[in-house]
Coordinates of N, CA and C in Angstrom, one line a residue:
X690 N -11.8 8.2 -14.7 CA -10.3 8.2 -14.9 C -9.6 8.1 -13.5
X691 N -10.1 8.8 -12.6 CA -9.7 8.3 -11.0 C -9.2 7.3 -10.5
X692 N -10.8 6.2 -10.6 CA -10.8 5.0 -10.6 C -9.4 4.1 -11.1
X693 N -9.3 4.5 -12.2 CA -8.4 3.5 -12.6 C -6.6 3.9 -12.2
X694 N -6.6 5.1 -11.9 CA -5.5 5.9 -11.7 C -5.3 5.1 -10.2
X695 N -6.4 5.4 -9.8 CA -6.3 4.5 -8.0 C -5.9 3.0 -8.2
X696 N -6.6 2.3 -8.9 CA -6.5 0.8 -9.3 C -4.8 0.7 -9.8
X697 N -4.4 1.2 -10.5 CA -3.2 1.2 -10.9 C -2.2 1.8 -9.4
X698 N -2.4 2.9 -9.1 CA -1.6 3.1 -7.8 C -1.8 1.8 -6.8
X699 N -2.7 1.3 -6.7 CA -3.0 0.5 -5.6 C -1.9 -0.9 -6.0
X700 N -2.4 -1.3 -7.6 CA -1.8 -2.5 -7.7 C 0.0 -2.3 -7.8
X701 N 0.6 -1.0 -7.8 CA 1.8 -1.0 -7.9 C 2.4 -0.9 -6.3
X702 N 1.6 0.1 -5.6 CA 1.9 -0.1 -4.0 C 2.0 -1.5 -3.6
X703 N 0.9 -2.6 -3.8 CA 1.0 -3.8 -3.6 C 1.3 -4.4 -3.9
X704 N 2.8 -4.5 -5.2 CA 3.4 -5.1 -5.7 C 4.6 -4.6 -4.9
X705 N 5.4 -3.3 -4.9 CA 6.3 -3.1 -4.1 C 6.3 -3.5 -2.6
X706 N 5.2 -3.2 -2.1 CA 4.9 -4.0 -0.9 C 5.5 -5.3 -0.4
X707 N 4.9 -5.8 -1.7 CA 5.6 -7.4 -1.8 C 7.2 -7.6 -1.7
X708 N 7.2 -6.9 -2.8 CA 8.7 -7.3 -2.6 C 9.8 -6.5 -1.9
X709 N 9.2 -5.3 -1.3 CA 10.1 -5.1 0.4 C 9.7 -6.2 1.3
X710 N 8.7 -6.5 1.3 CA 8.2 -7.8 3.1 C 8.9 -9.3 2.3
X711 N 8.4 -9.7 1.3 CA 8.5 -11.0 0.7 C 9.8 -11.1 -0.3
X712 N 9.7 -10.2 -1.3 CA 10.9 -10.6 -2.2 C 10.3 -11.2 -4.1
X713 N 8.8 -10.6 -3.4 CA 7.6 -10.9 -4.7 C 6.2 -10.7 -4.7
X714 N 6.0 -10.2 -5.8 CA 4.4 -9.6 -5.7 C 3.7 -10.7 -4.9
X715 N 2.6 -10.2 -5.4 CA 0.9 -11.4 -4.7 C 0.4 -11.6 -6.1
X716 N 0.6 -11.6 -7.0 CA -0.3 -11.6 -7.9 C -1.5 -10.4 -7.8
X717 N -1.7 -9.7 -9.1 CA -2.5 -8.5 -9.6 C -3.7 -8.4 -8.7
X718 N -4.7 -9.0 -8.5 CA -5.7 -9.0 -7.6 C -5.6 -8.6 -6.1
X719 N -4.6 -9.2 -5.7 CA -4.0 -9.3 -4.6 C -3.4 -8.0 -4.5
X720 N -2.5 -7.6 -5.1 CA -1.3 -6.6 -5.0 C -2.4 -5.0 -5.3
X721 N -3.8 -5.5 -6.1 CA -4.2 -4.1 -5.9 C -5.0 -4.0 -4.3
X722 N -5.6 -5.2 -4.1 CA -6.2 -5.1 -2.8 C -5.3 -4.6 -1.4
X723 N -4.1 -5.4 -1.5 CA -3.1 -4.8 -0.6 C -3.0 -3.1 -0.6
X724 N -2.6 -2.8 -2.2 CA -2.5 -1.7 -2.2 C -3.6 -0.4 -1.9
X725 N -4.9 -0.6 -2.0 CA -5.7 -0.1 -1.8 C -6.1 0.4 -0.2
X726 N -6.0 -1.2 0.1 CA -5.9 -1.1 1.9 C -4.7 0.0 2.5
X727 N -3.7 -0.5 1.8 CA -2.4 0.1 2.1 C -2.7 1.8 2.2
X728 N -3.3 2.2 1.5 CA -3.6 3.5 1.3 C -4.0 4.1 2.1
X729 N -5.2 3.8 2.4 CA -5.8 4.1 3.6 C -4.9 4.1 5.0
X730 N -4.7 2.7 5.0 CA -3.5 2.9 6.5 C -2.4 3.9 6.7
X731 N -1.6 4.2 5.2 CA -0.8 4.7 4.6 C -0.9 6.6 4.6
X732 N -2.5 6.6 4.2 CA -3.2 8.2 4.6 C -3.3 8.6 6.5
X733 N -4.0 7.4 7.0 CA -4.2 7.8 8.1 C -2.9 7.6 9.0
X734 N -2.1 7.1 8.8 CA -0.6 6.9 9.3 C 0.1 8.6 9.0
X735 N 0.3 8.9 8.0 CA 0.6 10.5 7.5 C -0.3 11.5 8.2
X736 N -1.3 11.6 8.3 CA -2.0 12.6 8.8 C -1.6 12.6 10.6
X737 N -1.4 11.5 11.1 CA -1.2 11.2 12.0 C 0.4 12.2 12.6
X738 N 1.1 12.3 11.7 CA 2.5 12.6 11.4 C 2.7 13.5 10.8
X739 N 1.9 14.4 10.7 CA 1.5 15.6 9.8 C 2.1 15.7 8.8
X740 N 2.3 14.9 7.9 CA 2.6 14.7 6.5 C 1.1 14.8 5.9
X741 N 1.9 15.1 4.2 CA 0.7 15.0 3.1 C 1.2 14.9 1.9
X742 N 0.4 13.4 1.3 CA 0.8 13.4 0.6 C 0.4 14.6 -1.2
X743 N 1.4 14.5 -1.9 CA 1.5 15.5 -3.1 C 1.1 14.9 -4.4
X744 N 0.4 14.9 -5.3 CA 0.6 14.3 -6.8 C 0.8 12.6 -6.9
X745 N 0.6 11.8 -8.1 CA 0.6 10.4 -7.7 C 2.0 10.0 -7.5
X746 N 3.5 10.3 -7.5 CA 4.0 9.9 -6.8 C 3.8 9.8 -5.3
X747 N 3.7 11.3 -4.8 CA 3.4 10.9 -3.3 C 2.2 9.9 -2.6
X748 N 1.0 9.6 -3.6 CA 0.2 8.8 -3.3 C 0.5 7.5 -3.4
X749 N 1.8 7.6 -4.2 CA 2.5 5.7 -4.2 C 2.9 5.8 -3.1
X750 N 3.5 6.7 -2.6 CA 4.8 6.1 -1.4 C 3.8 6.1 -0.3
X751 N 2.8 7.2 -0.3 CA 1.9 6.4 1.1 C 0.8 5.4 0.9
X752 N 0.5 5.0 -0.1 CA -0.4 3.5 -0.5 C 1.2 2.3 0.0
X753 N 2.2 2.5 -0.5 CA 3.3 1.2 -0.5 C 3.8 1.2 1.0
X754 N 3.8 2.7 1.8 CA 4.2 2.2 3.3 C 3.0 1.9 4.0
X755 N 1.7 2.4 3.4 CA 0.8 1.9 4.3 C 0.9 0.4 4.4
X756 N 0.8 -0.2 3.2 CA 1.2 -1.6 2.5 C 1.9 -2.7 3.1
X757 N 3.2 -1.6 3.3 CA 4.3 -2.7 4.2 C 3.7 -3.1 5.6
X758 N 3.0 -1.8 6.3 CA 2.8 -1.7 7.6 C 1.9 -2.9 7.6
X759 N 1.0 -2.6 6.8 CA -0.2 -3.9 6.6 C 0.2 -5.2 6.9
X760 N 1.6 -5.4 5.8 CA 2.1 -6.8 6.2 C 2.6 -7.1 6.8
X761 N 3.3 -6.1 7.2 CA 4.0 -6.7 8.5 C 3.3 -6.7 9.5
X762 N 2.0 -6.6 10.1 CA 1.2 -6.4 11.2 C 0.5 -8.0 10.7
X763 N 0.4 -8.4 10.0 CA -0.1 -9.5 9.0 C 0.9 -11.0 9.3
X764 N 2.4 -10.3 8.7 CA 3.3 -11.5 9.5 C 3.4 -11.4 10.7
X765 N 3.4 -10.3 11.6 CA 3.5 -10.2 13.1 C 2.1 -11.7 13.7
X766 N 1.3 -11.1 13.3 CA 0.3 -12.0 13.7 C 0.0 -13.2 13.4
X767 N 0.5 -13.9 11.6 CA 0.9 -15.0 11.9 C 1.9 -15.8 12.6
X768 N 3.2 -15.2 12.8 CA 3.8 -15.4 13.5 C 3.9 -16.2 14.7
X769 N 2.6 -15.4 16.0 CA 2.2 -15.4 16.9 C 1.8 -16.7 17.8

């Protein structure tokens, strides 16, 4: 049940993701991968900042900022 609870947090972090940087998902595959990644960055970014996240809301909001951070280091570098 985890699993899928994460799979679902992941693909909604990486759908919001999207549409703070872009203005639109990535498509489901995409938006859970983003979001997954996102998490991680998202975790180790908070611990960094002595934050912690609480319950699966708070695990949205740090899978979706880790998320943005993701893309935007993503557009930064295409950019470039």
């Amino acid at each position: 049940m985890n699993l899928i609870l994460f799979l679902i947090i992941g693909g909604v972090a990486g759908w919001l993701a999207g549409l703070i940087m872009k203005g639109r998902g990535f498509g489901v595959l995409a938006n859970i991968g983003i979001g997954i990644v996102g998490s991680f960055i998202g975790g180790f970014v908070f611990r960094l900042l002595g934050l912690a996240a609480q319950g699966a809301v708070g695990e949205l909001v740090t899978a979706t900022v880790g998320a943005v951070l993701l893309l935007a280091v993503v557009s930064a570098i295409k950019k470039a």
